[in-house]
Amino acid sequence: MRIAMFGGSFDPVHVGHLFVAEEARINLHYDRILFIPAFQPPHKSGPPAAPPQDRVRMLRLAVDDRTEFEVDTYELDQRGVSYTIETVRHLYETYPIEGRLGLIIGDDLLEGFHTWKESQTLEQLVEVIVATRQEDFEATHRYAAIDNSPLPVSSSDIRARVGADKAYRYLVPESVYGHIREHELYRG
């Protein structure tokens, strides 16, 4: 089975995340996309705004009707800082991966990729899939790129909108919108 992983805080998951996953699945012919929420991303200061259980719940709500999408809680279960290389090794041991595992990252992370833990080993183990977040990004031959028509949406913007009582309803799946409202997430 061709599998790609898509890690991040998903704080909250939004339509941009889902669109990137679908583009990678279709354009690069992956059978399954694993969404892997980080407990504590190594390149971000401080913990995510929403508790882990809420971030997992929102992800599950967002992909509930899609058999091609799955939520894997390995990094949350490990607690502490989440390193991609450790997750990749775990996934190779856990899933029937055909070929190389795909690793979906935003083009904003590519410049600092060499600073990731065991980055050279990581590049050997995965196919790095670059999702465009900027209009002027140009991929190199070393990476697979998806033409995902960047959507002007980010988790930080959504959190700010919720906190300022601004519109955000159609930036997240309806089920995620309901969860944020019901649990009063990102309100302060």
mmCIF file of C-alpha atoms in Angstrom:
data_model
loop_
_atom_site.group_PDB
_atom_site.id
_atom_site.type_symbol
_atom_site.label_atom_id
_atom_site.label_comp_id
_atom_site.label_asym_id
_atom_site.label_seq_id
_atom_site.Cartn_x
_atom_site.Cartn_y
_atom_site.Cartn_z
ATOM 1 C CA MET A 1 0.000 0.000 0.000
ATOM 2 C CA ARG A 2 1.371 3.438 -0.942
ATOM 3 C CA ILE A 3 1.190 5.598 2.187
ATOM 4 C CA ALA A 4 2.083 9.217 2.867
ATOM 5 C CA MET A 5 2.243 10.910 6.252
ATOM 6 C CA PHE A 6 1.103 14.447 6.959
ATOM 7 C CA GLY A 7 2.273 15.706 10.331
ATOM 8 C CA GLY A 8 1.634 18.953 12.147
ATOM 9 C CA SER A 9 -0.110 20.562 15.052
ATOM 10 C CA PHE A 10 -3.504 20.600 13.302
ATOM 11 C CA ASP A 11 -4.528 23.284 15.761
ATOM 12 C CA PRO A 12 -7.148 23.226 14.245
ATOM 13 C CA VAL A 13 -7.246 21.115 11.091
ATOM 14 C CA HIS A 14 -8.661 23.200 8.235
ATOM 15 C CA VAL A 15 -9.728 22.925 4.604
ATOM 16 C CA GLY A 16 -6.193 23.733 3.414
ATOM 17 C CA HIS A 17 -4.827 20.656 5.193
ATOM 18 C CA LEU A 18 -7.517 18.442 3.698
ATOM 19 C CA PHE A 19 -7.018 19.862 0.210
ATOM 20 C CA VAL A 20 -3.252 19.267 0.340
ATOM 21 C CA ALA A 21 -3.804 15.676 1.500
ATOM 22 C CA GLU A 22 -6.276 15.026 -1.303
ATOM 23 C CA GLU A 23 -3.963 16.554 -3.914
ATOM 24 C CA ALA A 24 -1.060 14.377 -2.730
ATOM 25 C CA ARG A 25 -3.268 11.290 -2.712
ATOM 26 C CA ILE A 26 -4.621 11.814 -6.203
ATOM 27 C CA ASN A 27 -1.682 13.406 -8.019
ATOM 28 C CA LEU A 28 1.030 11.160 -6.559
ATOM 29 C CA HIS A 29 -1.129 8.021 -6.400
ATOM 30 C CA TYR A 30 -1.076 7.293 -2.686
ATOM 31 C CA ASP A 31 -3.596 4.820 -1.282
ATOM 32 C CA ARG A 32 -3.672 6.317 2.192
ATOM 33 C CA ILE A 33 -2.741 9.575 3.894
ATOM 34 C CA LEU A 34 -1.928 9.368 7.600
ATOM 35 C CA PHE A 35 -2.582 12.549 9.575
ATOM 36 C CA ILE A 36 -0.186 12.582 12.507
ATOM 37 C CA PRO A 37 -0.760 15.299 15.108
ATOM 38 C CA ALA A 38 2.420 16.306 16.941
ATOM 39 C CA PHE A 39 2.513 16.440 20.714
ATOM 40 C CA GLN A 40 5.127 19.217 20.616
ATOM 41 C CA PRO A 41 6.583 20.191 17.243
ATOM 42 C CA PRO A 42 10.370 20.697 17.556
ATOM 43 C CA HIS A 43 10.409 23.960 15.579
ATOM 44 C CA LYS A 44 7.632 25.727 17.467
ATOM 45 C CA SER A 45 7.907 27.349 20.863
ATOM 46 C CA GLY A 46 5.298 26.348 23.375
ATOM 47 C CA PRO A 47 2.611 23.700 23.168
ATOM 48 C CA PRO A 48 -0.298 23.828 20.725
ATOM 49 C CA ALA A 49 -3.267 25.937 21.892
ATOM 50 C CA ALA A 50 -5.815 23.095 22.005
ATOM 51 C CA PRO A 51 -5.249 20.003 24.154
ATOM 52 C CA PRO A 52 -4.163 16.833 22.317
ATOM 53 C CA GLN A 53 -7.537 15.129 22.774
ATOM 54 C CA ASP A 54 -9.337 18.028 21.062
ATOM 55 C CA ARG A 55 -6.891 18.126 18.156
ATOM 56 C CA VAL A 56 -7.290 14.368 17.602
ATOM 57 C CA ARG A 57 -11.061 14.636 17.856
ATOM 58 C CA MET A 58 -11.160 17.464 15.296
ATOM 59 C CA LEU A 59 -8.950 15.463 12.917
ATOM 60 C CA ARG A 60 -11.126 12.387 13.277
ATOM 61 C CA LEU A 61 -14.256 14.444 12.697
ATOM 62 C CA ALA A 62 -12.678 15.982 9.600
ATOM 63 C CA VAL A 63 -11.704 12.653 7.984
ATOM 64 C CA ASP A 64 -14.421 10.414 9.406
ATOM 65 C CA ASP A 65 -16.093 9.732 6.067
ATOM 66 C CA ARG A 66 -12.857 9.109 4.139
ATOM 67 C CA THR A 67 -11.348 5.622 4.138
ATOM 68 C CA GLU A 68 -8.250 6.999 2.356
ATOM 69 C CA PHE A 69 -7.495 9.263 5.317
ATOM 70 C CA GLU A 70 -6.502 8.000 8.755
ATOM 71 C CA VAL A 71 -5.433 9.599 12.026
ATOM 72 C CA ASP A 72 -2.405 8.042 13.731
ATOM 73 C CA THR A 73 -1.699 9.168 17.313
ATOM 74 C CA TYR A 74 1.853 7.816 17.607
ATOM 75 C CA GLU A 75 3.440 11.220 18.304
ATOM 76 C CA LEU A 76 0.777 12.166 20.849
ATOM 77 C CA ASP A 77 1.171 8.811 22.581
ATOM 78 C CA GLN A 78 4.945 9.349 22.858
ATOM 79 C CA ARG A 79 4.457 12.760 24.474
ATOM 80 C CA GLY A 80 7.354 15.205 24.409
ATOM 81 C CA VAL A 81 8.947 16.684 21.302
ATOM 82 C CA SER A 82 7.883 14.925 18.101
ATOM 83 C CA TYR A 83 10.702 14.076 15.701
ATOM 84 C CA THR A 84 9.711 13.000 12.200
ATOM 85 C CA ILE A 85 12.513 10.432 11.865
ATOM 86 C CA GLU A 86 11.196 8.505 14.883
ATOM 87 C CA THR A 87 7.671 8.567 13.494
ATOM 88 C CA VAL A 88 8.878 7.379 10.081
ATOM 89 C CA ARG A 89 10.651 4.398 11.646
ATOM 90 C CA HIS A 90 7.511 3.573 13.624
ATOM 91 C CA LEU A 91 5.339 3.747 10.498
ATOM 92 C CA TYR A 92 7.621 1.378 8.566
ATOM 93 C CA GLU A 93 7.294 -1.102 11.445
ATOM 94 C CA THR A 94 3.520 -0.680 11.726
ATOM 95 C CA TYR A 95 2.062 -0.323 8.225
ATOM 96 C CA PRO A 96 2.400 -2.424 5.053
ATOM 97 C CA ILE A 97 4.186 0.345 3.144
ATOM 98 C CA GLU A 98 4.892 -0.266 -0.529
ATOM 99 C CA GLY A 99 7.864 1.675 -1.868
ATOM 100 C CA ARG A 100 8.948 4.716 0.115
ATOM 101 C CA LEU A 101 6.740 6.447 2.620
ATOM 102 C CA GLY A 102 5.615 9.898 1.477
ATOM 103 C CA LEU A 103 6.242 12.869 3.771
ATOM 104 C CA ILE A 104 4.044 15.895 3.092
ATOM 105 C CA ILE A 105 5.514 19.221 4.182
ATOM 106 C CA GLY A 106 4.812 22.830 3.341
ATOM 107 C CA ASP A 107 7.305 24.724 1.197
ATOM 108 C CA ASP A 108 7.894 26.999 4.198
ATOM 109 C CA LEU A 109 9.597 24.059 5.976
ATOM 110 C CA LEU A 110 11.869 23.083 3.117
ATOM 111 C CA GLU A 111 14.567 25.706 3.742
ATOM 112 C CA GLY A 112 15.144 24.449 7.291
ATOM 113 C CA PHE A 113 14.740 20.756 6.446
ATOM 114 C CA HIS A 114 18.486 20.160 6.814
ATOM 115 C CA THR A 115 18.151 21.080 10.531
ATOM 116 C CA TRP A 116 15.647 18.295 11.216
ATOM 117 C CA LYS A 117 16.866 15.402 13.346
ATOM 118 C CA GLU A 118 18.722 12.921 11.093
ATOM 119 C CA SER A 119 17.613 14.839 7.990
ATOM 120 C CA GLN A 120 19.912 12.940 5.613
ATOM 121 C CA THR A 121 18.596 9.584 6.803
ATOM 122 C CA LEU A 122 15.079 10.938 6.624
ATOM 123 C CA GLU A 123 15.566 11.952 2.974
ATOM 124 C CA GLN A 124 16.685 8.406 2.183
ATOM 125 C CA LEU A 125 13.666 6.844 3.884
ATOM 126 C CA VAL A 126 10.881 9.031 2.490
ATOM 127 C CA GLU A 127 9.679 10.744 -0.631
ATOM 128 C CA VAL A 128 9.475 14.392 0.408
ATOM 129 C CA ILE A 129 6.275 15.882 -0.980
ATOM 130 C CA VAL A 130 6.208 19.655 -1.008
ATOM 131 C CA ALA A 131 2.880 21.439 -0.749
ATOM 132 C CA THR A 132 2.900 24.978 -2.048
ATOM 133 C CA ARG A 133 1.987 27.667 0.448
ATOM 134 C CA GLN A 134 3.482 30.517 -1.565
ATOM 135 C CA GLU A 135 2.605 31.431 -5.145
ATOM 136 C CA ASP A 136 6.265 31.756 -6.248
ATOM 137 C CA PHE A 137 7.606 28.435 -4.933
ATOM 138 C CA GLU A 138 9.634 26.359 -7.372
ATOM 139 C CA ALA A 139 10.439 22.739 -6.460
ATOM 140 C CA THR A 140 13.742 21.066 -7.242
ATOM 141 C CA HIS A 141 14.200 17.592 -8.707
ATOM 142 C CA ARG A 142 14.894 16.227 -5.220
ATOM 143 C CA TYR A 143 11.299 16.590 -4.095
ATOM 144 C CA ALA A 144 7.895 15.672 -5.387
ATOM 145 C CA ALA A 145 5.715 18.748 -5.577
ATOM 146 C CA ILE A 146 1.974 18.991 -5.727
ATOM 147 C CA ASP A 147 0.194 21.769 -7.538
ATOM 148 C CA ASN A 148 -2.224 22.485 -4.746
ATOM 149 C CA SER A 149 -3.287 26.054 -5.544
ATOM 150 C CA PRO A 150 -2.418 27.635 -2.186
ATOM 151 C CA LEU A 151 -5.428 28.505 -0.070
ATOM 152 C CA PRO A 152 -5.099 31.623 2.107
ATOM 153 C CA VAL A 153 -5.913 29.806 5.342
ATOM 154 C CA SER A 154 -3.824 28.906 8.369
ATOM 155 C CA SER A 155 -4.467 27.456 11.796
ATOM 156 C CA SER A 156 -3.005 30.540 13.479
ATOM 157 C CA ASP A 157 -5.383 32.785 11.523
ATOM 158 C CA ILE A 158 -8.338 30.597 12.488
ATOM 159 C CA ARG A 159 -7.346 30.708 16.169
ATOM 160 C CA ALA A 160 -7.065 34.493 15.952
ATOM 161 C CA ARG A 161 -10.442 34.733 14.234
ATOM 162 C CA VAL A 162 -12.108 32.578 16.892
ATOM 163 C CA GLY A 163 -10.515 34.646 19.669
ATOM 164 C CA ALA A 164 -11.639 37.907 18.047
ATOM 165 C CA ASP A 165 -15.128 36.544 17.347
ATOM 166 C CA LYS A 166 -14.663 36.847 13.569
ATOM 167 C CA ALA A 167 -15.985 34.576 10.835
ATOM 168 C CA TYR A 168 -14.179 31.257 10.321
ATOM 169 C CA ARG A 169 -16.979 28.766 9.728
ATOM 170 C CA TYR A 170 -16.088 27.772 6.168
ATOM 171 C CA LEU A 171 -12.341 27.583 6.770
ATOM 172 C CA VAL A 172 -12.800 24.319 8.684
ATOM 173 C CA PRO A 173 -15.063 21.312 8.083
ATOM 174 C CA GLU A 174 -18.524 21.779 9.581
ATOM 175 C CA SER A 175 -17.886 19.047 12.174
ATOM 176 C CA VAL A 176 -14.698 20.823 13.305
ATOM 177 C CA TYR A 177 -16.550 24.134 13.493
ATOM 178 C CA GLY A 178 -19.117 22.471 15.774
ATOM 179 C CA HIS A 179 -16.403 21.009 17.996
ATOM 180 C CA ILE A 180 -14.610 24.352 18.375
ATOM 181 C CA ARG A 181 -17.872 26.059 19.348
ATOM 182 C CA GLU A 182 -19.111 23.295 21.651
ATOM 183 C CA HIS A 183 -15.823 23.114 23.563
ATOM 184 C CA GLU A 184 -15.112 26.856 23.399
ATOM 185 C CA LEU A 185 -11.635 26.335 21.986
ATOM 186 C CA TYR A 186 -9.312 29.249 21.150
ATOM 187 C CA ARG A 187 -11.322 31.723 23.196
ATOM 188 C CA GLY A 188 -8.527 33.165 25.282
#
